[in-house]
mmCIF file of C-alpha atoms in Angstrom:
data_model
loop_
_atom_site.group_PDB
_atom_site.id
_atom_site.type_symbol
_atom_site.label_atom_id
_atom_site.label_comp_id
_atom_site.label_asym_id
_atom_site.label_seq_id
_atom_site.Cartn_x
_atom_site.Cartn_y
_atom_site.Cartn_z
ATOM 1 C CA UNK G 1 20.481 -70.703 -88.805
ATOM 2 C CA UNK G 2 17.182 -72.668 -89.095
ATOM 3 C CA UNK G 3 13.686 -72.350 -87.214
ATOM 4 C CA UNK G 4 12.954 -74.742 -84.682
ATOM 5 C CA UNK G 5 9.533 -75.319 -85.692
ATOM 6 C CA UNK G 6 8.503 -74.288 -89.522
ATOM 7 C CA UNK G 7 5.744 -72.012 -89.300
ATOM 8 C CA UNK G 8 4.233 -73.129 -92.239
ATOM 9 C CA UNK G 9 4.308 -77.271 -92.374
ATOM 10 C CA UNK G 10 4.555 -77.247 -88.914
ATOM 11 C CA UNK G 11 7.648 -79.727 -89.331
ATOM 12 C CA UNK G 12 10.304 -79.529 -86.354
ATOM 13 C CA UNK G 13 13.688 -79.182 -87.161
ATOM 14 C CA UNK G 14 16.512 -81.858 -86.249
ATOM 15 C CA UNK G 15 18.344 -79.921 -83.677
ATOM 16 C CA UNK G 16 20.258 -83.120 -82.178
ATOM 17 C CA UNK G 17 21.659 -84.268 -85.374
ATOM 18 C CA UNK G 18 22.718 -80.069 -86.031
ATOM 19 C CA UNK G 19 24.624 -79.782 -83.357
ATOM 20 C CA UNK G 20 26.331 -83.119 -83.406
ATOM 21 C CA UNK G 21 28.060 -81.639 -86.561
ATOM 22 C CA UNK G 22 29.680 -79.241 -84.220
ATOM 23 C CA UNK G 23 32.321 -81.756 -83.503
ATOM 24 C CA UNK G 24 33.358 -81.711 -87.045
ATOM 25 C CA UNK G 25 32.861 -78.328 -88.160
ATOM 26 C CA UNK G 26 32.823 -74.999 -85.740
ATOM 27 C CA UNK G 27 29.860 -72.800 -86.005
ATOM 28 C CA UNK G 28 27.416 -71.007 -83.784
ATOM 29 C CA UNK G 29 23.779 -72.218 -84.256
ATOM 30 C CA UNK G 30 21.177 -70.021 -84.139
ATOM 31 C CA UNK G 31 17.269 -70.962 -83.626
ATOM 32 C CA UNK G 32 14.264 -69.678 -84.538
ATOM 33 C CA UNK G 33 11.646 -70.781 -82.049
ATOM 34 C CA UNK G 34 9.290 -68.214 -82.625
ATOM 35 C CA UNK G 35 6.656 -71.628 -82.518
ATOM 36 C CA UNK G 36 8.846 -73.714 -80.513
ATOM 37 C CA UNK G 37 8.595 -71.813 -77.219
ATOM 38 C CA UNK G 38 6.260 -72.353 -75.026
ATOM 39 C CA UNK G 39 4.426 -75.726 -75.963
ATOM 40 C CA UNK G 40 7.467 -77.809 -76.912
ATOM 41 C CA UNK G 41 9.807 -79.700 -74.629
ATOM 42 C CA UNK G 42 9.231 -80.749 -70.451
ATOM 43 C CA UNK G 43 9.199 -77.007 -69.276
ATOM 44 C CA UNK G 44 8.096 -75.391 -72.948
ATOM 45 C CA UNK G 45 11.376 -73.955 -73.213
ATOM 46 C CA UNK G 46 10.879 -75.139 -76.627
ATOM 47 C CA UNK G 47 12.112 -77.589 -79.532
ATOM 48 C CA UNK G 48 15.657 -77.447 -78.103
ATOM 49 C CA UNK G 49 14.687 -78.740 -74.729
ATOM 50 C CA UNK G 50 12.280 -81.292 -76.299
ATOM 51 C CA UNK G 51 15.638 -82.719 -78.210
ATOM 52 C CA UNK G 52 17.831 -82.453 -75.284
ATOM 53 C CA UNK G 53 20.391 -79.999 -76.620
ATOM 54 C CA UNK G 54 19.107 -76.819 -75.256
ATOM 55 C CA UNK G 55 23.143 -76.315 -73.534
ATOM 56 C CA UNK G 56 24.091 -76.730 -77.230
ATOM 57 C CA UNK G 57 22.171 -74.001 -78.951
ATOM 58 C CA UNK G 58 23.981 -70.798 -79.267
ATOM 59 C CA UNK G 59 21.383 -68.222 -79.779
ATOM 60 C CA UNK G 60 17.886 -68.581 -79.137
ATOM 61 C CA UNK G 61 14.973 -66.543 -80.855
ATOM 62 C CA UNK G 62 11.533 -66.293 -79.063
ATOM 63 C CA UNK G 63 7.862 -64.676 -80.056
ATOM 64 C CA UNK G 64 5.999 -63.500 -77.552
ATOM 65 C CA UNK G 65 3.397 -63.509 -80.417
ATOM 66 C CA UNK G 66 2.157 -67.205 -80.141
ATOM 67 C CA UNK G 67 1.686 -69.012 -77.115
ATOM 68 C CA UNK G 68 2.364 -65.895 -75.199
ATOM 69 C CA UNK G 69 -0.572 -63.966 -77.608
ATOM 70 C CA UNK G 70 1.489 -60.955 -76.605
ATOM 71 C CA UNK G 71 3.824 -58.741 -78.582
ATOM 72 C CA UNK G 72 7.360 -58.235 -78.871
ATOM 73 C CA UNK G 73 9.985 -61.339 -78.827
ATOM 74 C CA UNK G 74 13.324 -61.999 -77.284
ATOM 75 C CA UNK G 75 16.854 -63.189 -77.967
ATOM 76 C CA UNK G 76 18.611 -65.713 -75.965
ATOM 77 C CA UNK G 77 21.927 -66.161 -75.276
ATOM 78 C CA UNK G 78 25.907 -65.505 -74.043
ATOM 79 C CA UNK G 79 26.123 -62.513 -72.357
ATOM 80 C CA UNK G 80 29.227 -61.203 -74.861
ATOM 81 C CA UNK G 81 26.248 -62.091 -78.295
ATOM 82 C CA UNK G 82 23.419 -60.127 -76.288
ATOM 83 C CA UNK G 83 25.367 -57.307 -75.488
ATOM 84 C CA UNK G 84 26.831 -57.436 -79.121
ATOM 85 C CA UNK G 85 23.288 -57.441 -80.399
ATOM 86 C CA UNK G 86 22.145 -54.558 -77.321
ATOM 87 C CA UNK G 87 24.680 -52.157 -79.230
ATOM 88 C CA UNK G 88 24.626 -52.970 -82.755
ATOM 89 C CA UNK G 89 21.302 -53.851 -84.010
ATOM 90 C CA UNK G 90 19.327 -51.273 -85.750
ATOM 91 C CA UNK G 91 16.352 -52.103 -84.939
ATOM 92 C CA UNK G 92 16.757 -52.740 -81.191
ATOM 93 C CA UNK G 93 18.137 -49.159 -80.959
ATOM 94 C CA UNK G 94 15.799 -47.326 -82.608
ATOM 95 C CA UNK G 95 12.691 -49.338 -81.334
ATOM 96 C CA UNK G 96 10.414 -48.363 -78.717
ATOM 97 C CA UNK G 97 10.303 -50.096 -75.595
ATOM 98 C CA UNK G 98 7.115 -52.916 -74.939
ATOM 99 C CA UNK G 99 4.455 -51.220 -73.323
ATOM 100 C CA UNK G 100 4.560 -51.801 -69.189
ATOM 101 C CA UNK G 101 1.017 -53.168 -68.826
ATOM 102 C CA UNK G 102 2.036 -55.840 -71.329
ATOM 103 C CA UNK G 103 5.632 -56.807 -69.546
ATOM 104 C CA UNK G 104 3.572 -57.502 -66.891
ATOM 105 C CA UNK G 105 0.826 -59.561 -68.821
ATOM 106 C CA UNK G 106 3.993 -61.434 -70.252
ATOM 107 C CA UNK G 107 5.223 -62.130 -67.079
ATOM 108 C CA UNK G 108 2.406 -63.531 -65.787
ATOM 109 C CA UNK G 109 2.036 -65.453 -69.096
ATOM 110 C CA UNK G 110 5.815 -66.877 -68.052
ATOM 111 C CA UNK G 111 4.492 -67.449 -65.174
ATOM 112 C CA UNK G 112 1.615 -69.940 -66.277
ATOM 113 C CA UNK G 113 3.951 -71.895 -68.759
ATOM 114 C CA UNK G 114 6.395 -72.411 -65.994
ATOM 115 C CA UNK G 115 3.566 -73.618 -63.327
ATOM 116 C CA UNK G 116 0.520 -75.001 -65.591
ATOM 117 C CA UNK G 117 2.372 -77.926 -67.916
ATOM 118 C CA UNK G 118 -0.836 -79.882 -67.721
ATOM 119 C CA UNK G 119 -2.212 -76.871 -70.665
ATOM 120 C CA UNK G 120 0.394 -78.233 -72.769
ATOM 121 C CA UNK G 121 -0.645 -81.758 -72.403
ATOM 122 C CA UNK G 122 -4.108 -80.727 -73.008
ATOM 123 C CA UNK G 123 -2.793 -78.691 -75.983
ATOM 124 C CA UNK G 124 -0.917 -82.176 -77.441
ATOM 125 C CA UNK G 125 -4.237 -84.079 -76.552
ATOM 126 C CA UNK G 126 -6.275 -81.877 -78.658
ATOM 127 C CA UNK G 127 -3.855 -82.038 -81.549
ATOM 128 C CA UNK G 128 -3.161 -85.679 -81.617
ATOM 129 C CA UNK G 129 -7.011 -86.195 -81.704
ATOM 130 C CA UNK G 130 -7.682 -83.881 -84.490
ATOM 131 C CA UNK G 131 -4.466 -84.568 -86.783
ATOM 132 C CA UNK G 132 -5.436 -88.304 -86.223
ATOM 133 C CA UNK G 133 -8.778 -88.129 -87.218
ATOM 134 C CA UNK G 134 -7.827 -86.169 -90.182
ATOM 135 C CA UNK G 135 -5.821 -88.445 -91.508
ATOM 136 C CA UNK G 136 -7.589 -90.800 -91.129
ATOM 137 C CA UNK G 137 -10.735 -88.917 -93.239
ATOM 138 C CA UNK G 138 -7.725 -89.160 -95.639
ATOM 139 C CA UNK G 139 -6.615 -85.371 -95.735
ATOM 140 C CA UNK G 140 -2.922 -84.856 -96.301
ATOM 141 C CA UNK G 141 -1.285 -82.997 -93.338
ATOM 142 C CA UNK G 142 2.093 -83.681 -95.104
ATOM 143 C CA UNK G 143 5.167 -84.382 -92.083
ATOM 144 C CA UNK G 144 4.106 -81.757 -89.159
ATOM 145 C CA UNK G 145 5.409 -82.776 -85.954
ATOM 146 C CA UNK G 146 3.512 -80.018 -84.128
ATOM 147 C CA UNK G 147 0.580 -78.252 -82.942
ATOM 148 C CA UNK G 148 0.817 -76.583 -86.745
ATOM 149 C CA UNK G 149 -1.380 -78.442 -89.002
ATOM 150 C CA UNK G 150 -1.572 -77.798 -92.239
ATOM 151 C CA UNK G 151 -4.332 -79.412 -94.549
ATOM 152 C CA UNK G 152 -3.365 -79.419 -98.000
ATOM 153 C CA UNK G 153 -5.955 -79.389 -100.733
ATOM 154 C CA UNK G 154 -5.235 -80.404 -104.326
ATOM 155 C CA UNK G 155 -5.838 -79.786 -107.436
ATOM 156 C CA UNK G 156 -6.698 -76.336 -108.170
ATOM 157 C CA UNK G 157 -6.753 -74.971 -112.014
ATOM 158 C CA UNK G 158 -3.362 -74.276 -112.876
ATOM 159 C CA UNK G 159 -4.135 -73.215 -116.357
ATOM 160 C CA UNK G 160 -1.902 -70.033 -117.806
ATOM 161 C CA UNK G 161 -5.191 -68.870 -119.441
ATOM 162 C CA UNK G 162 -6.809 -68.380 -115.906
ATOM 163 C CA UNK G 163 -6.366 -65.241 -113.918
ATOM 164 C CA UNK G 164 -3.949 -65.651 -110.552
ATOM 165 C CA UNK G 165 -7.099 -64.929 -108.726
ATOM 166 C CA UNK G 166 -9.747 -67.264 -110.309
ATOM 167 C CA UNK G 167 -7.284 -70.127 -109.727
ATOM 168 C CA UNK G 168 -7.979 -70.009 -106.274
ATOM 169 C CA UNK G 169 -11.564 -68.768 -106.306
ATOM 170 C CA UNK G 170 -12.903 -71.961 -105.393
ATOM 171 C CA UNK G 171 -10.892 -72.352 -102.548
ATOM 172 C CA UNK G 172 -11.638 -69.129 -101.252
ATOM 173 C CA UNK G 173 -15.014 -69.624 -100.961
ATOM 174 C CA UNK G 174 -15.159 -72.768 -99.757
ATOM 175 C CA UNK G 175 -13.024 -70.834 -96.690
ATOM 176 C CA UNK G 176 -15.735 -68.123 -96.786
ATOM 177 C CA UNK G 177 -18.714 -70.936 -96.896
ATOM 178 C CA UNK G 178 -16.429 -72.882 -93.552
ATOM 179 C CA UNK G 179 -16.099 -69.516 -91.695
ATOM 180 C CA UNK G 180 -19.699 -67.841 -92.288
ATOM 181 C CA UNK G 181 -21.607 -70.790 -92.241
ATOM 182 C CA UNK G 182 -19.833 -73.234 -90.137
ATOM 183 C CA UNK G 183 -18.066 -71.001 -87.286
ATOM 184 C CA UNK G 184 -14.586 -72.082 -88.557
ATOM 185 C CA UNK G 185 -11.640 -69.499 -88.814
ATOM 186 C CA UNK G 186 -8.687 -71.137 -90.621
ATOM 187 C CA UNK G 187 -5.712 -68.992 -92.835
ATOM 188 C CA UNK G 188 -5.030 -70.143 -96.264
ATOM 189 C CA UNK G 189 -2.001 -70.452 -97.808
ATOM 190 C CA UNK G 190 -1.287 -70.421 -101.634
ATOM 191 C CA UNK G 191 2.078 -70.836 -103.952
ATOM 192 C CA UNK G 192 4.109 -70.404 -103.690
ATOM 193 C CA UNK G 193 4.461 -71.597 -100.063
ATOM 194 C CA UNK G 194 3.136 -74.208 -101.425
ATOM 195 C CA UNK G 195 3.211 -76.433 -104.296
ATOM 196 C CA UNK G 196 1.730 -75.296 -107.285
ATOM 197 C CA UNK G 197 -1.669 -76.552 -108.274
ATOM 198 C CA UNK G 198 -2.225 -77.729 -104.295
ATOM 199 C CA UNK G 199 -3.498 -75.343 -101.656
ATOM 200 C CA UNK G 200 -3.132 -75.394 -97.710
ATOM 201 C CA UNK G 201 -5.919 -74.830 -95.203
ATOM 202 C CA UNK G 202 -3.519 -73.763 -91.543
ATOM 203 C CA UNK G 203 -5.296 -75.173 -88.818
ATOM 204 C CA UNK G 204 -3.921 -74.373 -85.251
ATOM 205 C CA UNK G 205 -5.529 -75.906 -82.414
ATOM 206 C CA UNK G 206 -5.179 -74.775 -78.844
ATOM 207 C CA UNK G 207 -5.318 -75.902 -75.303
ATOM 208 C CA UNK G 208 -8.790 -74.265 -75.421
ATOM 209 C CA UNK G 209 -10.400 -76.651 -77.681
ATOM 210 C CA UNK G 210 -12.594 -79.357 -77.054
ATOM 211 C CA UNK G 211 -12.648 -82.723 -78.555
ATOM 212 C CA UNK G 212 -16.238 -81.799 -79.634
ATOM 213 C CA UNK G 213 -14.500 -78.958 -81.549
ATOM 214 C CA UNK G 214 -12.178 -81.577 -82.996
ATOM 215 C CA UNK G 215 -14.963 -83.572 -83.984
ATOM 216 C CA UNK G 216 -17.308 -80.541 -85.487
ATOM 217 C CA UNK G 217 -14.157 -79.189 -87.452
ATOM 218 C CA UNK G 218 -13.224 -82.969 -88.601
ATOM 219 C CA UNK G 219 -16.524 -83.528 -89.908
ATOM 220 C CA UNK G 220 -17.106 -79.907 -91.247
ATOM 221 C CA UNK G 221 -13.797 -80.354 -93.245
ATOM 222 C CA UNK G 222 -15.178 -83.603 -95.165
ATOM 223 C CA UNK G 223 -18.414 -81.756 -95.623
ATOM 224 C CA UNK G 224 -16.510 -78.880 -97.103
ATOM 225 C CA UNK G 225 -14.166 -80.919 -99.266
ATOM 226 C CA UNK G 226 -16.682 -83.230 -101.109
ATOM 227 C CA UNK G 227 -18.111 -79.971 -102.054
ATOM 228 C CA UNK G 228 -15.124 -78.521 -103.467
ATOM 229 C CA UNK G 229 -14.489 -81.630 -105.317
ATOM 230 C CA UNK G 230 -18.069 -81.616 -106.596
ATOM 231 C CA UNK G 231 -17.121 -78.511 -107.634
ATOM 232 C CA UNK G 232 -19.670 -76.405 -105.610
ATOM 233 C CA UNK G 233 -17.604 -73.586 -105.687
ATOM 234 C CA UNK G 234 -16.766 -73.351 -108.857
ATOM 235 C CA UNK G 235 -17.955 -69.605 -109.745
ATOM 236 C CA UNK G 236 -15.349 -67.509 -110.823
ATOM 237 C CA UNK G 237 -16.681 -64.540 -108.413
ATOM 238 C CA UNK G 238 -16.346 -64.736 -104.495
ATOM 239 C CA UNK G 239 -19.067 -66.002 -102.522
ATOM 240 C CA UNK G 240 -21.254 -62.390 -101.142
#
């Protein structure tokens, strides 16, 4: 079992060399592509097909949470494991069926990945362009190998004698400061899904963006950062 994209360090998972160990050792490989689908591989079938193995993969897991900005998800696979899974998991029994106005707005959604690749090249341009230029500003985006990019800032007071919560005061308001007074939304992400004593800012560009977003939010983030260093946000309270 393993995701196909992790959701977190946005690193992609070795499929290819996975299933090559199925010629020494029998197993059924199941994937996670919950971030996979829809933006990875020729068709954005997902990090399967962009590794060439999708024949390979047992059981596939999809979102229609993120590319599809939908809800629900679906399972992939032989007809004997979905009907095993139809009649046996608890949760597929006693769930409620997805709404029909949204199967349809899925479909449709299907519809676009299958017909429109040139969003997912757009998607890949915008990424490249701001993952580049962050590096290069000399921000650690640690291995991703997708759209995922994860910004990890370091130190932060690690000190027994501080409260869980002041620890990461500072980097919570320089968040509030980026999203109030710079028009930036971005998650952040604390151990200990990540190191302690570091912190993560999760950007996730989309196909939407412009390179004059990627530009604003590059230059934004270095603004931000030389702040927190100077220790601007220091104050033990959140920013009002």
């Amino acid at each position: 079992i393993t995701d196909g994209v992790f959701d977190m360090s946005g690193e992609v998972s070795p499929l290819a060399q996975i299933v090559a160990l199925k010629n020494e050792v029998d197993f059924t490989l199941f994937v996670d592509d919950a971030h996979g689908f829809g933006v990875l591989g020729e068709c954005g079938r997902g990090t399967a097909e962009a590794q060439g193995v999708n024949d390979d993969v047992d059981i596939i897991f999809g979102s229609f949470a993120k590319t599809m900005a939908g809800i629900g998800a679906f399972v992939a696979g032989s007809e004997k494991v979905i009907n095993f899974l139809r009649y046996n998991m608890r949760s597929q029994i006693f769930d409620e069926s997805l709404p029909i106005a949204m199967v349809i707005g899925l479909r449709k959604r299907l519809e676009i990945i299958k017909s429109q690749p040139e969003r997912r090249t757009r998607l890949w341009e915008i990424t490249s362009s701001l993952q580049s230029r962050l590096r290069s500003a000399g921000f650690d985006l640690g291995n991703t190998q997708s759209a995922i990019t994860p910004v990890y800032i370091a130190p932060i007071n690690v000190s027994p004698d501080v409260p869980d919560d002041q620890r990461i005061n500072p980097a919570l308001n320089m968040i509030m400061d980026m999203r109030e007074n710079y028009g930036i939304f971005s998650t952040i992400v604390k151990y200990p899904v990540v190191e302690e004593g570091s912190l993560m800012l999760r950007l996730m560009p989309t196909a939407s963006h412009t390179m004059t977003d990627v530009n604003y939010t590059v230059s934004t983030l270095c603004e931000l950062y030389e702040k927190f260093r100077k220790g601007a946000y220091d104050n033990h309270a959140l920013l009002k």
